[in-house]
Amino acid sequence: MKILEIKGGHKLTGTIRISGAKNSVVALIPAAILSSEDVTICNVPDITDTKALCEILDFLEVDVKKATESLIINSHNMVNKEIPSDYTKKLRASYYFMGALLGKYKKVTMALPGGCSIGARPINLHLKGFEALGATVTNNDNIYTVEAKELKGANIYLDFASVGATINIMLAAVLAKGTTIIDNAAKEPEIVNVATLLNNMGAKIRGAGTSSIEITGVEKLNKCFHEVIPDRIEAGTYVILGAAIGENLKITNIIPEHLEALTSKLEEMGVFLDIGTDYIIVSSSNNYKPINVKTQTYPGFATDLQQPLTPLLTLCKGQSKIEETIYENRFMHIPYLNQMGANIRVKNQTSTIIGPTKLTGTDVVATDLRAGASLVIAGLMAKGTTRITNVEHILRGYENIVEKLLDVGAKLELKEI
Ligand code: EPU
């Protein structure tokens, strides 16, 4: 078992370079199989989610060449076979093989996806989209078969602007006959990144990044070269850390516009941010005002950053609130933060953080990826030693987290016990 041992209380200074976005690359890899030619993806983060998707490619007999930070995917010899749960349960994004295989072969059989236990996370909107394109869906003991004689463009309205459903429907629709319109589509930057890959491959997608996406089906997709956008959630996590214990901590290789909902809230708190074209420099202060945050779909405040933000709010003088509107169960970090000395109550999907309080290291559990990030921040802020178990969750989404933090002066070690 791996644990992360953190000796907290050290100021962090220097530069952290942000990696390619997890939530982009996990869709780009399945999307690549829609072409039978070489698709080169660069700026690929070395995280376990990427590895798990490469294992699925390997299972499907797709040829994958790995180079530093890039993957060349060629599905010329691919075999479309049932993907068992041993593969799909490792991550949520395995569900993008549904849209991609359906789009390419008009048939897919696979087990339900896994991922963090942060709520019910149904896939009804994905399936509704596939059905609108003409597919039938059957479910035998949680093994889904989605198939169609032919996929035909359709007008699809999403009841909720789901990231996964928007991407999955795009994947299924790019090779369909005619035009598909997704209304109330999600607008996250990762969706634009996936649409750009598909367009580079020869797809015809307009409107990605707005709430109405139009996809005109094409016969075939070709080879292409594509870059993963910087991870706005990884970037946000380190900016928050800088606001807590940074001394001119520079976060580079980012797109600051993708972080506006966070940076405007931090500025409201009294954090001074030097925001450049592709970097943010941040230092901590001892005079923070409490804030109220409500998670929303992009461009609102990202749900993935509410857990990392929470330990920072323990420094504010007064009562801050975080309302979680996307997931039903994203407060599992709170009992551990309270064990460390925070004063946080959770009621009706809202956490109330009463500060300022001082954090002290103790033994805690990373229940999910962003809860883990929250505890890493808390551990680095805290006096004494914090030991985090279930570190695997953190390694799913943060490339080289230990090395990146050691480089800026943190004291931490990943130990095998
Ligand atoms: N939803 C449905 N039905 C559906 C799909 C979604 O009810 O068919 C609900 C979900 O249950 C949830 C809400 O809609 O309550 C949002 O779900 P969405 O589909 O937008 O999220 P997702 O695609 O499952 C991605 C990211 C998440 C991130 C969300 C929101 C990936 C692999 N995951 O999930 O990332 O929180 O979008 O931005 O891209 C993370 O990185 O820690 C993470 C959880």
Short mmCIF file of C-alpha atoms and ligand atoms in Angstrom, two decimals:
data_model
loop_
_atom_site.label_atom_id
_atom_site.label_comp_id
_atom_site.label_asym_id
_atom_site.label_seq_id
_atom_site.Cartn_x
_atom_site.Cartn_y
_atom_site.Cartn_z
CA MET A 1 0.00 0.00 0.00
CA LYS A 2 1.20 3.50 -0.86
CA ILE A 3 0.94 6.41 1.55
CA LEU A 4 1.86 10.04 1.09
CA GLU A 5 3.67 11.45 4.11
CA ILE A 6 3.74 15.23 4.29
CA LYS A 7 5.68 17.37 6.74
CA GLY A 8 3.74 20.60 6.62
CA GLY A 9 4.37 24.23 7.37
CA HIS A 10 6.99 25.03 4.73
CA LYS A 11 6.60 28.00 2.38
CA LEU A 12 6.57 27.05 -1.29
CA THR A 13 8.53 29.06 -3.82
CA GLY A 14 9.64 28.47 -7.41
CA THR A 15 7.81 27.28 -10.50
CA ILE A 16 5.29 24.51 -11.12
CA ARG A 17 4.66 23.59 -14.77
CA ILE A 18 1.14 22.38 -15.47
CA SER A 19 0.60 19.16 -17.43
CA GLY A 20 -1.93 18.28 -20.12
CA ALA A 21 -5.54 18.14 -18.96
CA LYS A 22 -6.72 14.82 -17.57
CA ASN A 23 -10.34 15.43 -18.53
CA SER A 24 -9.30 16.26 -22.07
CA VAL A 25 -6.83 13.47 -22.73
CA VAL A 26 -9.22 10.84 -21.38
CA ALA A 27 -11.61 11.75 -24.22
CA LEU A 28 -8.94 12.38 -26.87
CA ILE A 29 -7.52 8.85 -26.56
CA PRO A 30 -10.84 7.07 -27.28
CA ALA A 31 -11.62 9.70 -29.96
CA ALA A 32 -8.41 8.77 -31.79
CA ILE A 33 -9.77 5.36 -32.74
CA LEU A 34 -12.38 6.99 -35.00
CA SER A 35 -9.58 7.27 -37.60
CA SER A 36 -7.71 4.25 -38.90
CA GLU A 37 -4.60 6.33 -39.51
CA ASP A 38 -1.94 7.70 -37.15
CA VAL A 39 -3.34 10.13 -34.59
CA THR A 40 -0.58 11.83 -32.63
CA ILE A 41 -1.51 13.38 -29.31
CA CYS A 42 1.14 15.39 -27.49
CA ASN A 43 1.32 16.96 -24.02
CA VAL A 44 -0.15 13.71 -22.66
CA PRO A 45 0.06 13.61 -18.84
CA ASP A 46 1.65 10.56 -17.25
CA ILE A 47 -1.20 9.67 -14.89
CA THR A 48 -2.86 6.36 -14.13
CA ASP A 49 -6.06 7.34 -16.00
CA THR A 50 -4.02 7.66 -19.22
CA LYS A 51 -2.40 4.28 -18.55
CA ALA A 52 -5.81 2.66 -17.95
CA LEU A 53 -7.07 3.94 -21.32
CA CYS A 54 -3.93 2.68 -23.07
CA GLU A 55 -4.66 -0.74 -21.53
CA ILE A 56 -8.10 -0.64 -23.18
CA LEU A 57 -6.48 0.31 -26.50
CA ASP A 58 -4.10 -2.61 -26.07
CA PHE A 59 -7.03 -4.95 -25.29
CA LEU A 60 -8.73 -3.77 -28.51
CA GLU A 61 -5.48 -4.51 -30.38
CA VAL A 62 -4.88 -0.88 -31.26
CA ASP A 63 -1.27 -0.01 -32.04
CA VAL A 64 0.03 2.61 -29.57
CA LYS A 65 3.51 4.10 -29.75
CA LYS A 66 4.62 6.03 -26.70
CA ALA A 67 7.20 8.80 -26.75
CA THR A 68 7.95 11.49 -24.17
CA GLU A 69 4.64 13.21 -23.45
CA SER A 70 3.05 11.89 -26.64
CA LEU A 71 1.10 8.96 -28.00
CA ILE A 72 0.72 7.82 -31.60
CA ILE A 73 -2.48 5.81 -31.88
CA ASN A 74 -3.24 3.71 -34.95
CA SER A 75 -6.41 1.61 -34.95
CA HIS A 76 -5.99 0.09 -38.41
CA ASN A 77 -5.87 -3.44 -36.93
CA MET A 78 -8.34 -2.80 -34.14
CA VAL A 79 -10.80 -5.51 -33.06
CA ASN A 80 -14.18 -4.36 -31.77
CA LYS A 81 -14.90 -6.72 -28.87
CA GLU A 82 -16.72 -6.56 -25.54
CA ILE A 83 -14.74 -4.49 -23.02
CA PRO A 84 -15.01 -6.19 -19.61
CA SER A 85 -15.40 -4.39 -16.32
CA ASP A 86 -11.81 -5.17 -15.28
CA TYR A 87 -10.89 -2.48 -17.83
CA THR A 88 -13.84 -0.10 -17.65
CA LYS A 89 -14.13 0.13 -13.85
CA LYS A 90 -10.69 1.73 -13.49
CA LEU A 91 -11.98 5.10 -14.62
CA ARG A 92 -15.06 7.08 -15.49
CA ALA A 93 -13.83 8.08 -18.92
CA SER A 94 -13.83 4.50 -20.20
CA TYR A 95 -17.37 5.42 -21.28
CA TYR A 96 -15.94 7.44 -24.17
CA PHE A 97 -15.26 4.12 -25.89
CA MET A 98 -19.07 3.81 -26.12
CA GLY A 99 -19.44 6.83 -28.39
CA ALA A 100 -16.23 6.16 -30.31
CA LEU A 101 -16.86 2.45 -31.03
CA LEU A 102 -20.53 3.09 -31.79
CA GLY A 103 -19.52 5.86 -34.20
CA LYS A 104 -16.91 3.71 -35.94
CA TYR A 105 -18.51 0.23 -35.96
CA LYS A 106 -22.18 1.04 -35.20
CA LYS A 107 -21.90 -1.39 -32.31
CA VAL A 108 -20.28 -1.43 -28.90
CA THR A 109 -20.51 -3.79 -25.95
CA MET A 110 -18.91 -2.75 -22.69
CA ALA A 111 -19.29 -2.84 -18.92
CA LEU A 112 -20.26 0.20 -16.88
CA PRO A 113 -17.54 2.80 -16.21
CA GLY A 114 -15.90 3.31 -12.79
CA GLY A 115 -14.47 6.55 -11.39
CA CYS A 116 -14.69 8.52 -8.16
CA SER A 117 -17.67 7.77 -5.89
CA ILE A 118 -18.92 11.33 -5.63
CA GLY A 119 -22.56 10.77 -6.53
CA ALA A 120 -24.87 8.53 -8.54
CA ARG A 121 -23.34 9.54 -11.90
CA PRO A 122 -25.86 7.91 -14.25
CA ILE A 123 -25.25 7.78 -18.03
CA ASN A 124 -28.88 8.20 -19.11
CA LEU A 125 -28.11 11.34 -21.14
CA HIS A 126 -25.37 9.58 -23.09
CA LEU A 127 -27.74 6.73 -23.90
CA LYS A 128 -30.57 9.11 -24.79
CA GLY A 129 -28.23 10.76 -27.29
CA PHE A 130 -27.21 7.43 -28.85
CA GLU A 131 -30.88 6.44 -29.14
CA ALA A 132 -31.72 9.75 -30.81
CA LEU A 133 -29.06 8.91 -33.42
CA GLY A 134 -30.90 5.65 -34.12
CA ALA A 135 -29.16 3.19 -31.80
CA THR A 136 -30.80 0.66 -29.51
CA VAL A 137 -29.46 0.13 -26.01
CA THR A 138 -29.63 -3.12 -24.05
CA ASN A 139 -28.31 -3.73 -20.58
CA ASN A 140 -27.54 -7.25 -19.37
CA ASP A 141 -26.13 -7.31 -15.84
CA ASN A 142 -24.54 -3.90 -16.36
CA ILE A 143 -22.99 -4.88 -19.69
CA TYR A 144 -24.30 -2.38 -22.22
CA THR A 145 -24.75 -3.12 -25.91
CA VAL A 146 -25.46 -0.11 -28.07
CA GLU A 147 -25.98 -0.77 -31.75
CA ALA A 148 -27.52 0.67 -34.89
CA LYS A 149 -27.96 -0.36 -38.52
CA GLU A 150 -27.11 3.18 -39.36
CA LEU A 151 -26.56 6.33 -37.29
CA LYS A 152 -28.52 9.35 -38.48
CA GLY A 153 -28.06 12.96 -37.38
CA ALA A 154 -30.67 14.25 -34.92
CA ASN A 155 -31.55 17.21 -32.74
CA ILE A 156 -30.66 16.33 -29.16
CA TYR A 157 -31.51 18.45 -26.14
CA LEU A 158 -29.60 17.58 -22.97
CA ASP A 159 -31.63 18.00 -19.77
CA PHE A 160 -28.35 18.85 -18.06
CA ALA A 161 -25.22 20.25 -19.74
CA SER A 162 -23.24 17.06 -19.10
CA VAL A 163 -19.58 17.04 -20.12
CA GLY A 164 -19.51 13.29 -20.70
CA ALA A 165 -22.79 13.16 -22.65
CA THR A 166 -21.80 16.10 -24.88
CA ILE A 167 -18.47 14.48 -25.78
CA ASN A 168 -19.90 11.00 -26.20
CA ILE A 169 -22.63 12.24 -28.55
CA MET A 170 -20.05 14.16 -30.59
CA LEU A 171 -17.98 10.97 -30.88
CA ALA A 172 -20.99 8.97 -32.06
CA ALA A 173 -22.22 11.66 -34.45
CA VAL A 174 -19.07 12.60 -36.40
CA LEU A 175 -19.43 9.62 -38.77
CA ALA A 176 -23.26 9.57 -38.76
CA LYS A 177 -25.33 10.48 -41.82
CA GLY A 178 -26.58 14.07 -41.79
CA THR A 179 -26.45 16.76 -39.16
CA THR A 180 -26.68 16.46 -35.39
CA ILE A 181 -27.38 19.41 -33.15
CA ILE A 182 -26.69 19.13 -29.42
CA ASP A 183 -28.57 21.81 -27.50
CA ASN A 184 -27.81 22.70 -23.89
CA ALA A 185 -24.38 21.23 -24.60
CA ALA A 186 -21.64 21.54 -21.99
CA LYS A 187 -19.19 24.38 -22.68
CA GLU A 188 -16.08 23.18 -20.85
CA PRO A 189 -12.69 23.85 -22.52
CA GLU A 190 -12.16 20.08 -22.71
CA ILE A 191 -15.11 19.88 -25.11
CA VAL A 192 -13.48 22.45 -27.39
CA ASN A 193 -10.22 20.46 -27.21
CA VAL A 194 -11.97 17.24 -28.28
CA ALA A 195 -13.89 19.00 -31.09
CA THR A 196 -10.61 20.50 -32.32
CA LEU A 197 -9.02 17.04 -32.46
CA LEU A 198 -11.99 15.68 -34.39
CA ASN A 199 -11.97 18.65 -36.79
CA ASN A 200 -8.21 18.16 -37.30
CA MET A 201 -9.09 14.58 -38.26
CA GLY A 202 -11.60 15.87 -40.84
CA ALA A 203 -14.83 16.09 -38.84
CA LYS A 204 -17.22 19.01 -39.27
CA ILE A 205 -18.09 20.37 -35.84
CA ARG A 206 -19.17 23.94 -35.19
CA GLY A 207 -20.09 25.69 -31.99
CA ALA A 208 -18.02 23.69 -29.48
CA GLY A 209 -17.65 25.88 -26.41
CA THR A 210 -21.20 27.25 -26.83
CA SER A 211 -24.44 25.63 -25.73
CA SER A 212 -25.34 24.57 -29.29
CA ILE A 213 -23.00 22.25 -31.17
CA GLU A 214 -23.60 21.29 -34.79
CA ILE A 215 -21.98 18.14 -36.18
CA THR A 216 -22.23 17.36 -39.87
CA GLY A 217 -21.37 13.73 -40.45
CA VAL A 218 -18.42 12.85 -42.70
CA GLU A 219 -17.52 9.54 -44.39
CA LYS A 220 -14.10 9.05 -42.88
CA LEU A 221 -11.57 10.58 -40.51
CA ASN A 222 -7.87 10.92 -41.23
CA LYS A 223 -4.53 11.22 -39.50
CA CYS A 224 -3.69 14.27 -37.43
CA PHE A 225 -1.44 15.84 -34.83
CA HIS A 226 -3.01 17.37 -31.74
CA GLU A 227 -2.03 18.91 -28.41
CA VAL A 228 -3.78 18.44 -25.07
CA ILE A 229 -4.72 21.75 -23.40
CA PRO A 230 -3.22 22.55 -19.97
CA ASP A 231 -5.07 21.06 -17.01
CA ARG A 232 -7.12 23.90 -15.51
CA ILE A 233 -7.96 21.82 -12.42
CA GLU A 234 -4.33 20.92 -11.72
CA ALA A 235 -3.46 24.60 -12.27
CA GLY A 236 -6.25 25.74 -9.96
CA THR A 237 -5.12 23.30 -7.28
CA TYR A 238 -1.60 24.76 -7.26
CA VAL A 239 -2.84 28.37 -7.41
CA ILE A 240 -4.95 27.63 -4.30
CA LEU A 241 -1.90 26.07 -2.65
CA GLY A 242 0.10 29.21 -3.48
CA ALA A 243 -2.58 31.39 -1.88
CA ALA A 244 -2.26 29.25 1.26
CA ILE A 245 1.51 28.87 1.61
CA GLY A 246 3.17 30.29 -1.50
CA GLU A 247 5.93 32.88 -1.71
CA ASN A 248 5.96 34.04 -5.31
CA LEU A 249 4.87 30.59 -6.42
CA LYS A 250 4.67 30.63 -10.24
CA ILE A 251 2.22 28.33 -12.00
CA THR A 252 3.15 28.13 -15.69
CA ASN A 253 1.88 26.64 -18.95
CA ILE A 254 -1.71 27.56 -18.23
CA ILE A 255 -4.59 29.32 -19.97
CA PRO A 256 -5.62 31.92 -17.35
CA GLU A 257 -9.08 32.45 -18.97
CA HIS A 258 -9.93 28.84 -18.03
CA LEU A 259 -9.37 29.75 -14.37
CA GLU A 260 -11.36 32.98 -14.21
CA ALA A 261 -14.11 31.69 -11.91
CA LEU A 262 -11.42 30.67 -9.41
CA THR A 263 -9.15 33.70 -9.74
CA SER A 264 -12.02 36.15 -9.34
CA LYS A 265 -13.07 34.38 -6.11
CA LEU A 266 -9.49 34.38 -4.82
CA GLU A 267 -9.20 38.10 -5.56
CA GLU A 268 -12.48 38.66 -3.69
CA MET A 269 -10.85 36.91 -0.70
CA GLY A 270 -7.89 39.28 -0.89
CA VAL A 271 -5.37 37.04 -2.65
CA PHE A 272 -3.00 39.06 -4.83
CA LEU A 273 -2.48 37.35 -8.18
CA ASP A 274 -0.05 38.39 -10.88
CA ILE A 275 -1.79 36.96 -13.95
CA GLY A 276 0.31 36.79 -17.14
CA THR A 277 -0.42 35.41 -20.59
CA ASP A 278 0.36 31.82 -19.58
CA TYR A 279 1.21 31.99 -15.89
CA ILE A 280 -0.02 33.10 -12.47
CA ILE A 281 2.28 34.13 -9.61
CA VAL A 282 0.74 33.89 -6.16
CA SER A 283 1.82 34.49 -2.55
CA SER A 284 0.00 33.84 0.71
CA SER A 285 -1.22 36.56 3.04
CA ASN A 286 -2.59 36.52 6.58
CA ASN A 287 -5.56 38.73 5.87
CA TYR A 288 -8.21 36.82 3.95
CA LYS A 289 -11.92 37.66 3.85
CA PRO A 290 -14.51 34.86 3.79
CA ILE A 291 -16.27 34.10 0.48
CA ASN A 292 -19.33 32.25 -0.81
CA VAL A 293 -18.87 29.83 -3.71
CA LYS A 294 -21.42 27.87 -5.73
CA THR A 295 -20.22 25.15 -8.12
CA GLN A 296 -21.63 25.35 -11.62
CA THR A 297 -20.97 24.13 -15.13
CA TYR A 298 -18.30 26.06 -17.07
CA PRO A 299 -17.71 29.02 -17.06
CA GLY A 300 -18.98 28.84 -13.45
CA PHE A 301 -16.88 27.69 -10.51
CA ALA A 302 -15.65 24.13 -11.22
CA THR A 303 -16.91 21.41 -8.89
CA ASP A 304 -13.46 19.81 -9.23
CA LEU A 305 -11.93 22.80 -7.42
CA GLN A 306 -14.31 23.10 -4.48
CA GLN A 307 -12.58 20.38 -2.46
CA PRO A 308 -9.06 21.80 -3.03
CA LEU A 309 -10.38 25.29 -2.15
CA THR A 310 -11.78 24.22 1.23
CA PRO A 311 -8.53 24.11 3.28
CA LEU A 312 -7.61 27.58 2.03
CA LEU A 313 -10.89 28.93 3.39
CA THR A 314 -9.89 27.83 6.91
CA LEU A 315 -7.53 30.84 6.83
CA CYS A 316 -10.35 33.37 6.29
CA LYS A 317 -11.56 35.44 9.23
CA GLY A 318 -15.26 34.56 9.39
CA GLN A 319 -17.67 32.19 7.74
CA SER A 320 -17.25 30.99 4.13
CA LYS A 321 -19.72 28.79 2.27
CA ILE A 322 -19.37 26.33 -0.58
CA GLU A 323 -22.53 25.07 -2.24
CA GLU A 324 -22.04 21.93 -4.37
CA THR A 325 -24.66 21.73 -7.13
CA ILE A 326 -23.16 19.13 -9.52
CA TYR A 327 -22.61 16.03 -7.34
CA GLU A 328 -24.54 14.70 -4.33
CA ASN A 329 -21.54 13.29 -2.48
CA ARG A 330 -18.54 15.56 -2.79
CA PHE A 331 -17.86 16.41 0.85
CA MET A 332 -15.98 13.33 1.97
CA HIS A 333 -12.83 15.36 2.65
CA ILE A 334 -14.61 17.39 5.35
CA PRO A 335 -14.40 14.92 8.29
CA TYR A 336 -10.67 14.62 7.68
CA LEU A 337 -10.17 18.40 7.52
CA ASN A 338 -12.08 18.64 10.82
CA GLN A 339 -9.81 15.97 12.32
CA MET A 340 -6.93 18.22 11.33
CA GLY A 341 -8.45 21.13 13.26
CA ALA A 342 -10.80 22.82 10.78
CA ASN A 343 -14.26 23.92 11.87
CA ILE A 344 -16.54 22.91 8.97
CA ARG A 345 -20.20 21.89 8.95
CA VAL A 346 -22.03 20.33 6.02
CA LYS A 347 -25.77 20.72 5.54
CA ASN A 348 -27.96 20.55 2.44
CA GLN A 349 -25.10 20.28 -0.04
CA THR A 350 -23.37 23.30 1.49
CA SER A 351 -20.24 23.35 3.59
CA THR A 352 -19.74 26.20 6.03
CA ILE A 353 -16.13 26.88 6.92
CA ILE A 354 -15.61 28.90 10.07
CA GLY A 355 -12.20 30.48 10.36
CA PRO A 356 -9.55 31.15 11.03
CA THR A 357 -8.40 27.81 12.38
CA LYS A 358 -4.99 26.19 12.41
CA LEU A 359 -4.45 22.74 10.90
CA THR A 360 -2.38 19.98 12.49
CA GLY A 361 -1.12 16.87 10.70
CA THR A 362 -2.81 13.51 11.29
CA ASP A 363 -3.70 10.26 9.43
CA VAL A 364 -6.31 10.82 6.72
CA VAL A 365 -7.81 9.01 3.72
CA ALA A 366 -8.09 10.25 0.13
CA THR A 367 -11.64 9.06 -0.59
CA ASP A 368 -11.57 10.38 -4.16
CA LEU A 369 -9.26 12.33 -6.46
CA ARG A 370 -10.11 15.92 -5.51
CA ALA A 371 -10.64 15.02 -1.84
CA GLY A 372 -7.07 13.75 -2.04
CA ALA A 373 -5.90 17.05 -3.54
CA SER A 374 -7.68 18.87 -0.73
CA LEU A 375 -5.86 16.79 1.88
CA VAL A 376 -2.49 17.34 0.19
CA ILE A 377 -3.06 21.11 0.44
CA ALA A 378 -4.21 20.76 4.06
CA GLY A 379 -1.18 18.58 4.88
CA LEU A 380 1.22 21.11 3.36
CA MET A 381 -0.47 23.93 5.35
CA ALA A 382 -0.57 21.97 8.61
CA LYS A 383 1.86 21.85 11.48
CA GLY A 384 3.38 18.38 11.86
CA THR A 385 3.01 15.23 9.79
CA THR A 386 0.02 14.18 7.68
CA ARG A 387 -0.20 10.64 6.31
CA ILE A 388 -2.61 10.16 3.42
CA THR A 389 -3.76 6.68 2.43
CA ASN A 390 -5.62 5.69 -0.78
CA VAL A 391 -3.09 7.84 -2.63
CA GLU A 392 -3.95 5.95 -5.83
CA HIS A 393 -6.89 8.32 -6.26
CA ILE A 394 -4.54 11.32 -6.35
CA LEU A 395 -2.15 9.68 -8.82
CA ARG A 396 -5.06 9.20 -11.23
CA GLY A 397 -5.16 12.91 -11.93
CA TYR A 398 -2.00 14.75 -10.85
CA GLU A 399 1.13 14.09 -12.89
CA ASN A 400 4.34 13.90 -10.84
CA ILE A 401 2.67 15.59 -7.89
CA VAL A 402 5.40 14.61 -5.44
CA GLU A 403 8.26 15.77 -7.69
CA LYS A 404 6.49 19.02 -8.58
CA LEU A 405 5.95 19.85 -4.90
CA LEU A 406 9.47 18.81 -3.82
CA ASP A 407 10.85 21.18 -6.48
CA VAL A 408 9.15 24.17 -4.83
CA GLY A 409 10.29 23.34 -1.30
CA ALA A 410 7.60 21.01 0.06
CA LYS A 411 8.61 18.15 2.33
CA LEU A 412 6.75 15.02 1.31
CA GLU A 413 7.40 11.43 0.38
CA LEU A 414 5.45 8.66 -1.31
CA LYS A 415 6.09 5.54 0.78
CA GLU A 416 5.29 1.90 0.19
CA ILE A 417 4.18 0.31 3.49
N1 EPU B 1 -25.49 13.31 -15.22
C1 EPU B 1 -26.69 12.67 -15.36
N2 EPU B 1 -26.86 11.86 -16.45
C2 EPU B 1 -25.89 11.69 -17.39
C3 EPU B 1 -24.66 12.35 -17.24
C4 EPU B 1 -24.49 13.17 -16.14
O1 EPU B 1 -27.58 12.79 -14.54
O2 EPU B 1 -26.12 10.94 -18.34
C5 EPU B 1 -25.26 14.15 -14.02
C6 EPU B 1 -24.16 13.55 -13.15
O3 EPU B 1 -24.68 12.57 -12.28
C7 EPU B 1 -23.64 14.76 -12.40
C8 EPU B 1 -23.79 15.88 -13.44
O4 EPU B 1 -24.73 15.39 -14.41
O5 EPU B 1 -24.45 15.04 -11.30
C9 EPU B 1 -22.49 16.26 -14.13
O6 EPU B 1 -22.01 15.20 -14.84
P1 EPU B 1 -21.11 15.36 -16.15
O7 EPU B 1 -21.59 14.36 -17.14
O8 EPU B 1 -21.00 16.78 -16.58
O9 EPU B 1 -19.71 14.90 -15.58
P2 EPU B 1 -18.80 13.75 -16.09
O10 EPU B 1 -18.67 13.83 -17.57
O11 EPU B 1 -19.17 12.47 -15.47
C10 EPU B 1 -16.66 15.25 -16.04
C11 EPU B 1 -15.33 15.13 -15.38
C12 EPU B 1 -15.48 15.35 -13.89
C13 EPU B 1 -16.09 16.72 -13.65
C14 EPU B 1 -17.41 16.86 -14.42
C15 EPU B 1 -18.03 18.22 -14.29
C16 EPU B 1 -14.26 13.52 -16.81
C17 EPU B 1 -13.74 12.15 -16.99
N3 EPU B 1 -14.80 13.80 -15.64
O12 EPU B 1 -17.44 14.21 -15.45
O13 EPU B 1 -14.18 15.31 -13.36
O14 EPU B 1 -16.35 16.87 -12.28
O15 EPU B 1 -17.20 16.55 -15.81
O16 EPU B 1 -17.16 19.18 -14.77
O17 EPU B 1 -14.14 14.36 -17.69
C18 EPU B 1 -12.56 15.03 -11.70
O18 EPU B 1 -11.71 15.32 -12.55
O19 EPU B 1 -12.28 14.94 -10.46
C19 EPU B 1 -13.93 14.80 -12.11
C20 EPU B 1 -14.83 14.20 -11.35
#
